Coordinates of C-alpha atoms and ligand atoms in Angstrom, one line a residue:
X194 CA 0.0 0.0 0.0
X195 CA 1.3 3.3 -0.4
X196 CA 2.0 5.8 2.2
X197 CA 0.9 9.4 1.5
X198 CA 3.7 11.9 2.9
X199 CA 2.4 14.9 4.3
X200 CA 2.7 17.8 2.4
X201 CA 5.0 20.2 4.3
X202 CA 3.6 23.4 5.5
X203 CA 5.2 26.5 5.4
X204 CA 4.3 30.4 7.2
X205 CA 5.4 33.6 5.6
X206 CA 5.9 36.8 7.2
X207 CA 7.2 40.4 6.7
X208 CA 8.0 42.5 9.9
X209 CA 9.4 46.0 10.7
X210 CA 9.3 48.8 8.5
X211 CA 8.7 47.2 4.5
X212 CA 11.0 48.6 1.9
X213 CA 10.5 47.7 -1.5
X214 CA 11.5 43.9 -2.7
X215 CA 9.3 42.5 0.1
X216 CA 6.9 41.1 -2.1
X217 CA 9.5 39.9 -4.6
X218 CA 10.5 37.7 -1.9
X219 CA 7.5 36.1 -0.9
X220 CA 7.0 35.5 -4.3
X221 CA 10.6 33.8 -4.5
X222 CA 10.0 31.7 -1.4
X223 CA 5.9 30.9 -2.0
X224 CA 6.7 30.0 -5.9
X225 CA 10.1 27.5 -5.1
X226 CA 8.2 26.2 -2.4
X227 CA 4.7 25.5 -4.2
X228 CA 6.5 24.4 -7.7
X229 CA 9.9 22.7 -6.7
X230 CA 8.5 20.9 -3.7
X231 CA 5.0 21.0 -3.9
X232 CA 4.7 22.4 -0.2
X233 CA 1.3 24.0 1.2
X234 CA 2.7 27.8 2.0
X235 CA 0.6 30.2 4.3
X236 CA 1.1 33.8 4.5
X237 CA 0.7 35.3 8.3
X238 CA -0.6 39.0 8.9
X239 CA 1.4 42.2 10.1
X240 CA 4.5 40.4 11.3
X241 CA 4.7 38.5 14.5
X242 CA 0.9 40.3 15.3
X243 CA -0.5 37.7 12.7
X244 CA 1.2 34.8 14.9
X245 CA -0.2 36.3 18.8
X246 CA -4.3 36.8 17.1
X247 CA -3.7 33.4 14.3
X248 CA -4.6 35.6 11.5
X249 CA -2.7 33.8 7.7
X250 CA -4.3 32.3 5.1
X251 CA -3.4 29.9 2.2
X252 CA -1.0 31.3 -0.6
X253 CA -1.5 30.0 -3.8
X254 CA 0.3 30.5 -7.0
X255 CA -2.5 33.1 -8.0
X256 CA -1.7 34.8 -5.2
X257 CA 1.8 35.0 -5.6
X258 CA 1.3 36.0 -9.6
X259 CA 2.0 39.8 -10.9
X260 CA 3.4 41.0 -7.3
X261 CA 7.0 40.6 -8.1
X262 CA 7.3 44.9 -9.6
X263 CA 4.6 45.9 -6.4
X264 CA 5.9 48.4 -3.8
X265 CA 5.2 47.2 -0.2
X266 CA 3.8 44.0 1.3
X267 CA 0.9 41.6 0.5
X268 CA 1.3 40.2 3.8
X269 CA 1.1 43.6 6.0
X270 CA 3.9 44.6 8.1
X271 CA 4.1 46.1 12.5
X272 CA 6.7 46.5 14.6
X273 CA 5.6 43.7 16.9
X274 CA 8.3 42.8 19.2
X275 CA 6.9 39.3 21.3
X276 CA 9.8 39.5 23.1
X277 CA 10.0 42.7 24.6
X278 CA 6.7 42.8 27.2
X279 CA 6.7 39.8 29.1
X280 CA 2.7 39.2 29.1
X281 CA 0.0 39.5 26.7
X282 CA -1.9 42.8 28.7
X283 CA -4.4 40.8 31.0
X284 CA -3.7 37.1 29.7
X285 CA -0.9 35.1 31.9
X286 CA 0.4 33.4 28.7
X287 CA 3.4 35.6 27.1
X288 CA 3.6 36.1 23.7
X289 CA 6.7 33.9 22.7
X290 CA 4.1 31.2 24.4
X291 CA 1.2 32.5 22.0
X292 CA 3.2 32.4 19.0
X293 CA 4.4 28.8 19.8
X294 CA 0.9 27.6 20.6
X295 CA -0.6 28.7 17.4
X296 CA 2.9 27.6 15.2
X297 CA 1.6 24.2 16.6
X298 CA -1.8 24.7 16.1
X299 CA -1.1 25.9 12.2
X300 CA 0.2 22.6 11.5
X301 CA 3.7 24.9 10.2
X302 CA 6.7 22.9 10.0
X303 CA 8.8 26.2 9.1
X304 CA 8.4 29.6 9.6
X305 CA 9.9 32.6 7.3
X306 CA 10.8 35.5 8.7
X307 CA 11.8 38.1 6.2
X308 CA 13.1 41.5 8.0
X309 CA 15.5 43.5 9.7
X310 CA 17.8 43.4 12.8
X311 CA 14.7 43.1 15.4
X312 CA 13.0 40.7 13.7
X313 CA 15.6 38.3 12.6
X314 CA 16.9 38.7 16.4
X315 CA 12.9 37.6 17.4
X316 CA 13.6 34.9 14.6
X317 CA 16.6 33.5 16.4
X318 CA 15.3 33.7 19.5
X319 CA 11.5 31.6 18.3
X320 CA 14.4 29.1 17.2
X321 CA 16.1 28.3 20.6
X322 CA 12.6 27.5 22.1
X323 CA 12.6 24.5 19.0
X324 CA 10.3 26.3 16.1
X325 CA 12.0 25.8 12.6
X326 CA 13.2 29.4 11.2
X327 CA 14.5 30.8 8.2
X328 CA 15.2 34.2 8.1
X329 CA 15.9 37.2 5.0
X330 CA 17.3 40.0 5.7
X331 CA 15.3 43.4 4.3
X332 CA 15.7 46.6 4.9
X333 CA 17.0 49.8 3.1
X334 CA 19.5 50.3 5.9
X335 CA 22.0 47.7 4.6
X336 CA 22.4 47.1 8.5
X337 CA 22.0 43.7 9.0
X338 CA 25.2 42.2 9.5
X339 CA 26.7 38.6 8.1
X340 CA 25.3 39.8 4.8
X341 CA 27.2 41.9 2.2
X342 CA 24.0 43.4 1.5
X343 CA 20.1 43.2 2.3
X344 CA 17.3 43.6 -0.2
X345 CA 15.9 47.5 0.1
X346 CA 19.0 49.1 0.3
X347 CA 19.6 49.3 -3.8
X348 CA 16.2 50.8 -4.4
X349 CA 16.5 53.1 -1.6
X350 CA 19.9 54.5 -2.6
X351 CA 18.4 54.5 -6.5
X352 CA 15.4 57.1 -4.7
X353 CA 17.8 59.3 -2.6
X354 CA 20.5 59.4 -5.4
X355 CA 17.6 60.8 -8.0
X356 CA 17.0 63.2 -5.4
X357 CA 20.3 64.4 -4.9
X358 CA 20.6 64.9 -8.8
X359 CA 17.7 66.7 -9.0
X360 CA 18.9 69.2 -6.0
X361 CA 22.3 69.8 -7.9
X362 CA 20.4 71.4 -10.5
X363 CA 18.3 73.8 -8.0
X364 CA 21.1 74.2 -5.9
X365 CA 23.5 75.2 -8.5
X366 CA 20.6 77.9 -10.3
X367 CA 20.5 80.0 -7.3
X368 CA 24.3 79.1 -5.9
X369 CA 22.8 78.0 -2.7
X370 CA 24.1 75.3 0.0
X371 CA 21.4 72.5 -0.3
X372 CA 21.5 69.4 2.7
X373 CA 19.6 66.2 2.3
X374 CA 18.5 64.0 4.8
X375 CA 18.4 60.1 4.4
X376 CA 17.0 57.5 6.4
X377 CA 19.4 54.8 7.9
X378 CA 18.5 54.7 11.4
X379 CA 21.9 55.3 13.2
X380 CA 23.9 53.3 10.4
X381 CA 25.1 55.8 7.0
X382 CA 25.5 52.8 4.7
X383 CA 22.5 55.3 2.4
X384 CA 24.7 58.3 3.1
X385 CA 27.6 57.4 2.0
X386 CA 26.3 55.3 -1.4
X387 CA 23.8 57.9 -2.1
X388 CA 26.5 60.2 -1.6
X389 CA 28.9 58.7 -3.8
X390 CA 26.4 58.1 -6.5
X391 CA 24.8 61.7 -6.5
X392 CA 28.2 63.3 -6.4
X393 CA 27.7 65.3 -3.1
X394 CA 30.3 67.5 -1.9
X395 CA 30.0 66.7 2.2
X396 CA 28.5 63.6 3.3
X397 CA 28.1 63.0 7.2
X398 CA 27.5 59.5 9.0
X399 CA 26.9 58.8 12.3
X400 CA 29.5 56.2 12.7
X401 CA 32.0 58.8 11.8
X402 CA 30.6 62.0 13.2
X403 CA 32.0 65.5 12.2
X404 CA 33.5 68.6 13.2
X405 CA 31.9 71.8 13.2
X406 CA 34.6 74.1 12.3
X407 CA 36.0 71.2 9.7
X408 CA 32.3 71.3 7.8
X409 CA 32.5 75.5 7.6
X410 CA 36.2 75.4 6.8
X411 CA 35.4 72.9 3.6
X412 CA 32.9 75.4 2.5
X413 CA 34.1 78.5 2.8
X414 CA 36.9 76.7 0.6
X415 CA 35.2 75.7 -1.6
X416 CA 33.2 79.4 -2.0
X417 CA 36.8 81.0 -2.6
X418 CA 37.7 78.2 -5.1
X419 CA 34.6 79.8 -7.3
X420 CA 32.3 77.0 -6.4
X421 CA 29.3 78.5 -5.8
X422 CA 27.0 75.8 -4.3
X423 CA 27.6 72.4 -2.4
X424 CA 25.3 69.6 -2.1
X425 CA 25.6 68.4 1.9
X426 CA 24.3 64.3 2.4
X427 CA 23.4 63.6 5.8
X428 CA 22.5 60.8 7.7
X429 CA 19.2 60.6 10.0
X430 CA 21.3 58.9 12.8
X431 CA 24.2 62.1 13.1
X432 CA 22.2 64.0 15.8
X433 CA 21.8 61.9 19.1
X434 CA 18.5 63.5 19.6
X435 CA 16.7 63.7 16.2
X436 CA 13.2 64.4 18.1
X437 CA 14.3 67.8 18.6
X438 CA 14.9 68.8 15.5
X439 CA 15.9 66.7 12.0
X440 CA 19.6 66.5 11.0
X441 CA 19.1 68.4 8.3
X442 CA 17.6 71.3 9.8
X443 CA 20.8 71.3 12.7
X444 CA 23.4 71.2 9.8
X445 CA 21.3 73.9 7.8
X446 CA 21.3 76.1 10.2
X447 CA 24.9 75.4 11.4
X448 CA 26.3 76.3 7.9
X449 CA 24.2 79.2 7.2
X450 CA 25.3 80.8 10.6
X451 CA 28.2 80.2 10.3
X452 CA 29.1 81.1 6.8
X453 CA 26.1 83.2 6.1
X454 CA 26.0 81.2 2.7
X455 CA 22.4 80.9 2.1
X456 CA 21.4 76.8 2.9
X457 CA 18.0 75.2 2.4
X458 CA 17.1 71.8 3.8
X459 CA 15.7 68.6 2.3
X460 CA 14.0 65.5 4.1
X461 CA 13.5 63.1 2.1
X462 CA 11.9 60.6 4.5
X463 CA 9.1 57.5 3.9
X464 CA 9.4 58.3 -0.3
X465 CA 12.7 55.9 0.0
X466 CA 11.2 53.0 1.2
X467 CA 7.9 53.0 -0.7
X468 CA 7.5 51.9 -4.9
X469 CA 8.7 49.7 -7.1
X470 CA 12.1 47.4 -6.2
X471 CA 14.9 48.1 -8.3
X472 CA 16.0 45.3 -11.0
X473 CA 19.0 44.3 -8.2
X474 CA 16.3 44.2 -5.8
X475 CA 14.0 41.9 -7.7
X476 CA 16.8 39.8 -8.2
X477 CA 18.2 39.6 -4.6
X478 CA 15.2 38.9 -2.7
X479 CA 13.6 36.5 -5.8
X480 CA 17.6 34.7 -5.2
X481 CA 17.1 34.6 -1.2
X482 CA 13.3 33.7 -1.7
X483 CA 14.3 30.7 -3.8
X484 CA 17.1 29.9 -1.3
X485 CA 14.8 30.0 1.3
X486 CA 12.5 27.4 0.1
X487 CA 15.8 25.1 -0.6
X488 CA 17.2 25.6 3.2
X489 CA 13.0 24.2 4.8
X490 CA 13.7 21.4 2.0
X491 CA 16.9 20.2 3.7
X492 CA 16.0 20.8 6.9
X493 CA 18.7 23.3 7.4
X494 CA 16.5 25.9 10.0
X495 CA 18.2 28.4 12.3
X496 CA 19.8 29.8 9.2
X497 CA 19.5 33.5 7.5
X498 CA 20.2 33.3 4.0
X499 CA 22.5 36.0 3.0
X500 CA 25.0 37.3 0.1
X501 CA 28.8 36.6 0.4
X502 CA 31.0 37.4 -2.5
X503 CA 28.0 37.5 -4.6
X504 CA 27.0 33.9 -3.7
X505 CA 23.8 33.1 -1.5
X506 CA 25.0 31.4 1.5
X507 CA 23.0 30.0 5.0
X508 CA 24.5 32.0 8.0
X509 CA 23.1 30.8 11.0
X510 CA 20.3 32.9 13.3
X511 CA 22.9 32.1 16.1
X512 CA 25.7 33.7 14.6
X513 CA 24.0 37.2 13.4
X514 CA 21.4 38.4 16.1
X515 CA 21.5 41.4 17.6
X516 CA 24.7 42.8 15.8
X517 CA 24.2 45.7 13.8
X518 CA 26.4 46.1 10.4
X519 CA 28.2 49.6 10.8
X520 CA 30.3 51.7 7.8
X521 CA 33.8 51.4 9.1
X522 CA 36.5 53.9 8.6
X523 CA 38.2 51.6 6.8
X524 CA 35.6 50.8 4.4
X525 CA 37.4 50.5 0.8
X526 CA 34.0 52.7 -0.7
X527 CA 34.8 55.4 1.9
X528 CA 38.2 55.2 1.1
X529 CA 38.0 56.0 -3.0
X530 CA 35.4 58.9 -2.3
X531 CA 37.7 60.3 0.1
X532 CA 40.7 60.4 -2.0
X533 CA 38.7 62.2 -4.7
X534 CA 38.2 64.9 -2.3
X535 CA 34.7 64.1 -1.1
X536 CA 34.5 65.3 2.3
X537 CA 33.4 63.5 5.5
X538 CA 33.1 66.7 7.9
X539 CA 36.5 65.2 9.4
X540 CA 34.7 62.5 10.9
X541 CA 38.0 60.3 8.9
Ligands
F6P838 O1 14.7 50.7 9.3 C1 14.1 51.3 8.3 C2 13.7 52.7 8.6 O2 13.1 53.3 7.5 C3 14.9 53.6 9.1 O3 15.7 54.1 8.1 C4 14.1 54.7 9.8 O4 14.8 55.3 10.8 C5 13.0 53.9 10.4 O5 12.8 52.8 9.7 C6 11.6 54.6 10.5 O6 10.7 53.8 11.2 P1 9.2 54.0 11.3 O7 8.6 53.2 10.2 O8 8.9 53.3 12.6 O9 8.8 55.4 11.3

């Protein structure tokens, strides 16, 4: 007689803040799954909040059809952190304990995790109490470390390096001092590409930090060498305190008191981490999708799949949690743009 094997059954989910390529890797890890090895894949709601109230549903190839170019998440994305409160407000059982009981209940014999630093950290932590995880690393920060890069980042520096072309030419028509502000949370990996690629004149980082007098110095310079305008890249993260008052608007203000040159401030904001993934983008998460679905095949959980030397490797959970990827000062793409003169406020 034969013995029907039970399909296996997969759950998808996207947490944190989305950035574009999210749904190009559900896509990557529902198809590989569904065609290659005929799993059963679910898709869970808003993050880990889909796992604590059991809200998914079944993703079939129709679902997973004509998403690969979309901006966003099918799935839904929050910031959910089940680890961070120990209860569940007036229920005794925790959420780790929720998310367990209902992995069980689901009938999953793998859950994906595609985000950034907190959730692959929740990710590895859901695998030391025994559930099967795979993790991908998102996010436009490029911050999540054991991986050369993370899907997010291309498309975000392709948006803040069309921005900063479009400032040279405003910039330059009224010989003004222009500073852009990029996401990056408290890493300058965005900076400094965006930087690079847009041609700006200063670019600041919060790993590196500046000096006043070296940022009004390089200015002044460059007024006297009959360069009449500067484009100045800043990172979110360079202020300590970016409640207060944006980066942007500190540095703007610095320079124009200081120089009396006249400055005008850009924030770029949400508008890099919504739209269309770029090509690089498709291709990365589609690769780590695919990946993925190979690694719950084997049997190889506790991994994040990742890029290395332009090869997509399993890293394990264990090894990457809760280290953030920083720009070094000895960072060979720092290194080039500063010997052609870009400057780094002094902060190298
Ligand atoms: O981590 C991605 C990111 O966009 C950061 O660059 C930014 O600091 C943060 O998220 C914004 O978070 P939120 O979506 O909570 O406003």
């Amino acid at each position: 007689m034969e013995i029907l094997k039970k399909k296996q059954r997969i759950g998808i989910l996207t947490a944190g803040g989305d950035c574009p390529g999210l749904n190009a890797a559900i896509r990557g890890v529902g198809k590989t799954a569904i065609v290659t090895y005929g799993m059963e894949v679910y898709g869970i709601s808003d993050g880990f909040t889909g796992l604590i109230t059991k809200e998914y549903f079944q993703l079939d190839e129709s679902h997973l059809s004509g998403i690969l170019t979309l901006g966003g998440t099918i799935l839904g994305t929050s910031r959910e952190k089940p680890y961070k409160k120990k209860n569940n407000g007036s229920s005794s059982i925790s959420k780790p304990e929720l998310i367990k009981e209902h992995y069980d209940q689901m009938g999953l014999d793998c859950l994906v995790c595609i985000g950034g630093n907190g959730t692959l950290k929740t990710a590895h932590l859901l695998s030391q109490e025994g559930l099967n995880v795979i993790g991908l690393p998102k996010t436009i920060d490029n911050d999540v470390f054991g991986t050369d890069v993370s899907f997010g980042f291309d498309s975000a520096v392709n948006i803040a390096t069309e921005a900063i072309d479009r400032l040279h030419s405003t910039a330059n028509s009224h010989k003004r001092i222009i500073v852009i502000e990029v996401m990056g949370h408290n890493a300058g990996w965005i900076a400094l590409y965006a930087g690079i690629a847009g041609g700006g004149d200063l670019v600041l980082l919060p790993e590196l930090g500046y000096e006043e007098d070296c940022i009004i110095k390089y200015l002044k310079e460059r007024t006297a060498k009959n360069k009449p305008y500067s484009i100045v890249v800043v990172a979110e993260g360079i202020l300590p305190d970016r409640k207060k008052k944006s980066a942007a608007q500190h540095i703007s203000r610095l320079i124009s008191e200081k120089t009396g040159l006249e400055t005008r401030e850009t924030v770029l904001g949400y508008v890099q981490r919504g739209g269309s993934p770029s090509p690089a983008d498709r291709i990365l998460a589609t690769r780590y999708g695919a990946q993925a679905a190979d690694l719950i095949a084997r049997g190889e959980y506790g991994n994040m799949v990742a890029l290395k030397n332009n090869a997509i490797v399993a890293v394990p959970l264990a090894e990457i949690a809760g280290i953030q990827k920083l720009v070094t000062p000895d960072d060979p793409v720092l290194k080039h743009a500063l010997a052609l003169g870009t400057s780094f406020g002094c902060g190298i």
